[in-house]
Every structure is written in structure tokens, then in C-alpha cells.
Amino acid sequence: MIGTGRYLIGLAGASGFGSKSTADDVTENSDLSPITAIITGATSGIGAETARVLAKRGAKLILPARNVKTAEEAKAKIVAESPAAEIIVMALDLSSLSSVRSFVSEFESLRLPLHLLINNAGKFAHEHAISEDGIEMTFATNYLGHFLLTKLLLQKMIKTAEESGVQGRIVNVSSGIHGWFEGDMIEYLRQISRPKCQFDPTRAYALSKLANVLHTKELSSLLQKSGGNVTVNCVHPGIVRTRLTREREGLFTALAFFFASKLVKTIPQAAATTCYVATSPRLVNVSGKYFADCNETTPSWLASNSAEAARLWAASDVLVTKGTKSVFDPCL
């Protein structure tokens, strides 16, 4: 009850910000001119607002998108507000592992540094679908594509940090819905990655968001062991109506948002936690944490499980290198 009250009135936490803070607020004194950032899912919603604000503060942006035309339109809107903004649009379909590899290869050919990676893109699929790699589409897009993207870009980020002296940051955008998932993650993924299955879109989404948190936890542990000067943290943007719900429009969705209207954030407010974690000088050397309303908080018990984080990492590594049979087929 106390937490809900703090949220509703926007009471600031230890960071000096709260649920009513906007992305502009949390970056007000930031000079990001030395920073090159990749932001996935920046064509609309939270990602677009994140890109707008970071460009406004001087960051050079790479905007990967499945729909390049839409990304070019998003770029034009940012440049209209910030004419000096440097923005490169590139093709990327996160549901395709080959597309992720192609994107990274093309990015490396640009010979740019990489200080900041924001894994923001998300999908809430109402209908069951399987990616070209044999993975349920929500998980493939929200988690596995980002897992491979981060893995392939990590050495570039470590090298950039060494050469620039600026600590690299990775921000994984999750959701409080991650706490809705219980059970065996790998077994459930195996079940919903079959052509015919009992598919619950909300549970599949919760699984992908839980995976984002566990990815953060395990990657942070590995980075600390290796000594790479890169941090990784995870954020819950809050309840916000974006294009993520476009496949679930209708009376039920409209009613749900109506009754939750006092809890729903504006998009500038929803982008605040991502921008805070990506830019705040208070978070130097802070890694492996989960943030909501621009303050550190505690994720679900399953998301806090180090053994589950290591298990998911191992399975993900096999999925992106050897394919689904190596993980889903018990005979292998």
C-alpha cells in the first residue's frame, strides 16, 4: 500500500527521481556527446522517446529496425527537433539469428565505438508463431535475439571502454510481468516452440521478460569475473500503453487500461528509468541490478536465482550456436 501511494504521487526515491519523472528530467544535466549508442525498438513508444532524449543530449545513435522505412521516419522526427543529431538506421530483425549476425557484421564495418547498448525492442504476440530458428516468436524477439546481439557486441564494448576510459553500459528493458512466470523455463520454452501447443501469450511474454532479468544477472557476474569495464542493468518501465499492445486491441484491453488509468505512465515517464540507468553518473560500477521508477528495487524470487540465471545462459548459448535440437531433444 505504501509503495502504491509513493507511485501514485510520484514521490522521489534515493535517486532523486520517481514514477512521475520524465526522460528529459533524468538527463537534464547530461552531456552525451562522447557516447555512441545502439537502441533496439526505437521506432515507436518508449524506444523512440529514449532515442529522442539521448540524441537531444548529444549521443550518436544507431537505430536497428526490422522496418527500415519506419526507422527513417523516426530518425526524421528526432532530427527535426535536434538538427545536429547523428543517427544511422540499419536493418535488424531480432527474431532471426542470421539477421542479428548480419547486423553486427555491418555495424563492425563502420568502425565506430560502442559505449551504450539498450535492448529495448519488445513483442507481445497474441497468435502463436515460431521463428525461422525454431523458437517461439515472443521469446525469440524479446530475449534470444538480444542475447545474441549482446554477446556479439560485448568485445566491442569492452574495447571501447578500454580506449575511451568511459565505462560501457548495457540496459535490458524487462517488465514487472516477469514475476508472473513460475515453473521450468526451458521446459515451457520447449513446449511453446512446437508447431502445435497450448499457447498462453501472457505467460510467453512473462517468460521472455524473466529471461531479460536473468540475462542481466548472469552477464553482470561474468563481466565482473572477466574484469571488463562494462555494466549491465535491467529496468521495468512501468505500465504504459504503447504499440506493444497493438495485437491485443479491443474492448478488454481498453477497459483494462481505463481501470488502471491512475497507474499508467506517459511515454516520457516510461522512458525515464531506461534513460536514468543509461546515463546517470550515480550508477558508475553499479551492475546486475533491477530498476523501476528510476530506483533500484527487487525482482521476483525466480529472477533472483543465480542457478536459474546460469542455466538459462548455458541453454541460450547452445540455442544460438547449435540450434534447438541440442536444447530441446533429451536424446542429445
XYZ file of C-alpha atoms in Angstrom:
332
model
C 0.000 0.000 0.000
C 2.816 2.413 0.882
C 4.602 1.581 -2.362
C 1.435 2.209 -4.380
C 0.976 5.544 -2.650
C 4.535 6.590 -3.460
C 3.954 5.594 -7.073
C 0.672 7.491 -7.432
C 2.050 10.773 -6.091
C 5.410 10.336 -7.804
C 7.424 10.595 -4.594
C 11.134 10.625 -5.384
C 13.320 7.769 -4.191
C 17.019 7.671 -3.317
C 17.941 8.647 -6.874
C 16.044 11.913 -6.591
C 13.503 10.725 -9.157
C 10.242 8.797 -9.063
C 7.327 7.494 -11.114
C 6.387 10.938 -12.446
C 9.898 11.827 -13.617
C 10.404 12.010 -17.370
C 13.308 11.042 -19.606
C 14.052 14.747 -20.067
C 14.116 15.226 -16.291
C 16.618 12.473 -15.554
C 19.047 13.538 -18.306
C 18.742 17.292 -17.802
C 22.431 17.822 -16.980
C 23.847 15.095 -19.222
C 26.392 15.708 -21.974
C 26.346 12.565 -24.087
C 28.405 13.917 -26.979
C 31.170 11.318 -26.433
C 28.662 8.437 -26.478
C 27.719 6.102 -29.316
C 24.605 4.072 -28.548
C 22.593 1.280 -30.145
C 18.886 1.300 -29.250
C 16.643 -1.505 -30.443
C 12.935 -0.884 -30.898
C 13.347 2.863 -31.321
C 10.687 3.362 -33.988
C 7.855 3.989 -31.526
C 6.864 4.188 -27.882
C 9.454 4.008 -25.138
C 12.299 3.296 -27.550
C 11.502 6.321 -29.706
C 11.368 8.581 -26.655
C 14.638 7.140 -25.362
C 16.276 7.812 -28.734
C 14.861 11.342 -28.900
C 16.177 12.300 -25.485
C 19.616 10.704 -25.889
C 20.050 12.427 -29.261
C 18.959 15.709 -27.678
C 21.762 15.265 -25.126
C 24.314 14.693 -27.893
C 24.650 10.908 -28.236
C 25.362 9.397 -31.662
C 22.672 6.785 -32.306
C 22.429 3.542 -34.229
C 18.781 2.606 -34.748
C 18.359 -1.021 -35.882
C 14.889 -1.904 -37.093
C 13.007 -4.589 -38.984
C 11.153 -1.869 -40.894
C 13.861 0.493 -42.165
C 11.318 2.931 -43.629
C 9.653 3.377 -40.243
C 13.062 3.841 -38.623
C 13.942 6.542 -41.154
C 10.705 8.313 -40.239
C 11.608 8.082 -36.543
C 15.040 9.494 -37.367
C 13.488 12.415 -39.250
C 11.366 13.328 -36.236
C 14.433 13.353 -33.972
C 16.489 15.434 -36.416
C 13.624 17.921 -36.740
C 13.983 18.616 -33.016
C 17.762 18.174 -32.791
C 19.264 19.136 -36.185
C 22.812 18.255 -35.093
C 21.842 14.700 -34.167
C 23.927 11.928 -35.720
C 21.735 8.904 -36.423
C 22.363 5.801 -38.514
C 19.486 3.497 -39.429
C 20.305 -0.167 -40.004
C 18.307 -3.304 -40.752
C 17.745 -5.840 -37.963
C 15.116 -8.491 -37.325
C 15.665 -9.666 -33.760
C 13.600 -12.803 -34.297
C 16.216 -14.018 -36.798
C 19.625 -15.080 -35.526
C 21.110 -14.703 -39.007
C 19.791 -11.137 -39.160
C 21.425 -10.382 -35.800
C 24.744 -11.679 -37.087
C 24.423 -9.661 -40.291
C 23.641 -6.508 -38.344
C 26.679 -6.924 -36.088
C 28.919 -7.567 -39.086
C 27.642 -4.426 -40.793
C 27.989 -2.370 -37.622
C 31.582 -3.519 -37.134
C 32.380 -2.461 -40.694
C 31.524 1.118 -39.695
C 34.463 1.055 -37.246
C 32.533 3.023 -34.657
C 32.967 2.785 -30.886
C 30.109 1.441 -28.766
C 29.549 2.825 -25.292
C 25.885 2.059 -24.736
C 23.584 -0.792 -25.762
C 19.880 -0.501 -24.936
C 17.986 -3.737 -25.553
C 14.529 -2.204 -25.696
C 12.592 -3.867 -28.533
C 9.648 -5.964 -27.424
C 6.822 -8.041 -28.864
C 3.606 -9.306 -27.325
C 2.314 -11.837 -29.840
C -1.357 -12.745 -29.475
C -1.111 -15.557 -32.005
C 1.314 -18.434 -31.650
C 4.229 -18.303 -34.095
C 7.669 -19.850 -34.375
C 10.760 -18.081 -35.646
C 12.875 -19.285 -38.564
C 15.250 -20.718 -35.952
C 12.530 -22.856 -34.340
C 11.913 -20.665 -31.271
C 8.579 -19.274 -30.076
C 8.390 -15.779 -31.576
C 7.946 -13.699 -28.402
C 10.950 -15.329 -26.740
C 12.988 -15.128 -29.948
C 12.337 -11.402 -30.341
C 12.340 -10.168 -26.750
C 15.166 -12.283 -25.391
C 17.151 -14.615 -27.619
C 17.852 -12.058 -30.343
C 19.026 -9.602 -27.700
C 21.110 -12.314 -26.031
C 23.000 -12.953 -29.272
C 23.224 -9.251 -30.116
C 24.779 -8.510 -26.734
C 27.132 -11.473 -26.947
C 28.428 -10.427 -30.369
C 28.847 -6.753 -29.397
C 30.395 -7.320 -25.985
C 34.051 -7.328 -27.058
C 33.475 -4.106 -28.999
C 32.060 -2.522 -25.844
C 34.944 -3.764 -23.688
C 37.457 -2.429 -26.216
C 35.658 0.924 -26.410
C 35.727 1.238 -22.625
C 39.452 0.484 -22.560
C 40.271 3.010 -25.284
C 37.929 5.795 -24.178
C 38.095 5.424 -20.415
C 34.279 5.623 -20.386
C 32.568 2.700 -18.689
C 30.250 0.849 -21.064
C 26.626 0.272 -20.159
C 24.064 -2.302 -21.251
C 20.417 -1.721 -20.369
C 17.906 -4.547 -20.727
C 14.280 -3.431 -20.773
C 12.158 -6.011 -18.961
C 8.769 -5.710 -17.255
C 7.225 -6.274 -13.861
C 5.267 -9.020 -15.619
C 8.426 -11.161 -15.354
C 7.200 -12.065 -11.874
C 4.101 -13.724 -13.321
C 6.092 -16.670 -14.633
C 6.640 -19.726 -12.450
C 7.872 -23.153 -13.413
C 10.611 -24.655 -15.537
C 11.656 -22.034 -18.083
C 13.440 -24.336 -20.530
C 10.674 -26.939 -20.475
C 7.997 -24.327 -21.106
C 10.030 -22.838 -23.948
C 10.354 -26.322 -25.444
C 6.577 -26.778 -25.267
C 5.665 -23.467 -26.900
C 8.322 -23.850 -29.589
C 6.392 -26.776 -31.068
C 4.187 -26.140 -34.115
C 1.092 -27.156 -32.158
C 0.776 -26.370 -28.469
C -1.399 -24.800 -25.811
C -0.278 -21.180 -26.078
C -0.819 -18.526 -23.429
C 0.506 -15.225 -24.856
C 0.759 -13.550 -21.451
C 2.765 -16.414 -19.965
C 5.034 -16.482 -23.022
C 5.616 -12.739 -22.638
C 6.315 -13.139 -18.914
C 8.843 -15.868 -19.734
C 10.700 -13.594 -22.149
C 10.774 -10.739 -19.629
C 12.018 -13.062 -16.867
C 14.750 -14.149 -19.250
C 15.775 -10.488 -19.672
C 16.292 -10.160 -15.909
C 18.220 -13.423 -15.604
C 20.366 -12.459 -18.605
C 21.268 -9.262 -16.758
C 22.186 -11.148 -13.610
C 24.422 -13.737 -15.283
C 26.107 -11.299 -17.683
C 26.947 -8.993 -14.797
C 28.549 -11.892 -12.936
C 30.601 -12.884 -15.989
C 31.740 -9.315 -16.600
C 32.857 -8.911 -13.010
C 34.885 -12.105 -13.261
C 36.488 -11.102 -16.567
C 37.263 -7.552 -15.499
C 35.530 -5.935 -18.479
C 34.684 -2.293 -17.741
C 31.053 -2.663 -18.764
C 27.970 -2.753 -16.550
C 24.586 -4.286 -17.266
C 21.320 -3.466 -15.542
C 17.653 -4.189 -16.111
C 14.627 -1.892 -15.989
C 10.859 -2.079 -15.600
C 9.487 0.975 -17.454
C 6.100 0.857 -15.753
C 2.590 0.420 -17.098
C 2.270 2.286 -20.366
C 0.072 1.896 -23.422
C 2.316 1.604 -26.475
C 2.265 -0.241 -29.804
C 3.297 -3.334 -27.837
C -0.413 -3.940 -27.253
C -1.380 -3.344 -30.888
C -2.180 -7.040 -31.395
C -4.456 -7.047 -28.343
C -6.606 -4.012 -29.102
C -10.301 -4.325 -28.320
C -12.838 -3.864 -25.567
C -10.954 -5.909 -22.942
C -7.700 -4.014 -23.475
C -9.493 -0.659 -23.473
C -11.287 -1.498 -20.220
C -8.110 -2.750 -18.579
C -6.314 0.494 -19.345
C -9.335 2.543 -18.266
C -9.464 0.942 -14.809
C -5.672 1.124 -14.477
C -5.527 4.705 -15.744
C -4.202 6.053 -12.458
C -1.249 3.667 -12.722
C -0.486 4.187 -16.423
C 2.551 6.302 -17.231
C 3.014 8.633 -20.136
C 5.667 7.536 -22.630
C 8.128 10.237 -21.433
C 7.671 8.905 -17.891
C 8.024 5.292 -19.035
C 11.323 6.085 -20.795
C 12.751 7.775 -17.705
C 14.104 4.654 -15.980
C 15.874 3.475 -19.143
C 17.459 6.897 -19.628
C 18.387 7.160 -15.958
C 20.114 3.774 -15.892
C 21.823 4.513 -19.226
C 23.236 7.900 -18.243
C 23.304 8.621 -14.508
C 26.777 9.216 -13.052
C 25.434 7.756 -9.800
C 25.438 4.312 -11.417
C 29.123 4.002 -12.264
C 30.185 0.438 -11.302
C 26.576 -0.491 -10.459
C 25.760 -3.728 -12.258
C 23.376 -6.670 -12.168
C 20.548 -4.632 -10.643
C 16.852 -4.200 -11.393
C 15.326 -0.720 -11.521
C 11.789 0.673 -11.526
C 10.743 4.325 -11.289
C 14.443 5.279 -11.565
C 15.340 3.466 -8.346
C 16.818 0.070 -7.582
C 14.265 -2.493 -6.477
C 13.964 -6.251 -6.078
C 12.826 -8.548 -8.912
C 10.870 -11.778 -8.407
C 12.339 -14.667 -6.442
C 12.932 -16.655 -9.624
C 14.642 -13.687 -11.274
C 16.983 -13.526 -8.269
C 18.051 -17.163 -8.607
C 21.713 -17.382 -9.657
C 21.422 -21.062 -10.581
C 18.496 -20.319 -12.929
C 20.440 -17.438 -14.468
C 23.413 -19.706 -15.190
C 21.126 -22.454 -16.528
C 19.322 -20.076 -18.888
C 22.640 -18.637 -20.098
C 24.001 -22.091 -20.899
C 20.829 -23.060 -22.776
C 20.794 -19.753 -24.668
C 24.415 -20.174 -25.688
C 23.596 -23.574 -27.150
C 20.451 -22.272 -28.888
C 22.371 -19.535 -30.741
C 25.252 -21.825 -31.728
C 23.933 -25.381 -32.132
C 20.182 -24.866 -32.538
C 17.033 -26.074 -30.843
C 17.641 -29.829 -31.022
C 20.660 -29.538 -28.739
C 18.467 -27.976 -26.032
C 15.005 -29.448 -26.608
C 15.828 -33.027 -27.626
C 16.519 -35.056 -24.441
C 18.262 -37.726 -26.525
C 21.087 -35.349 -27.442
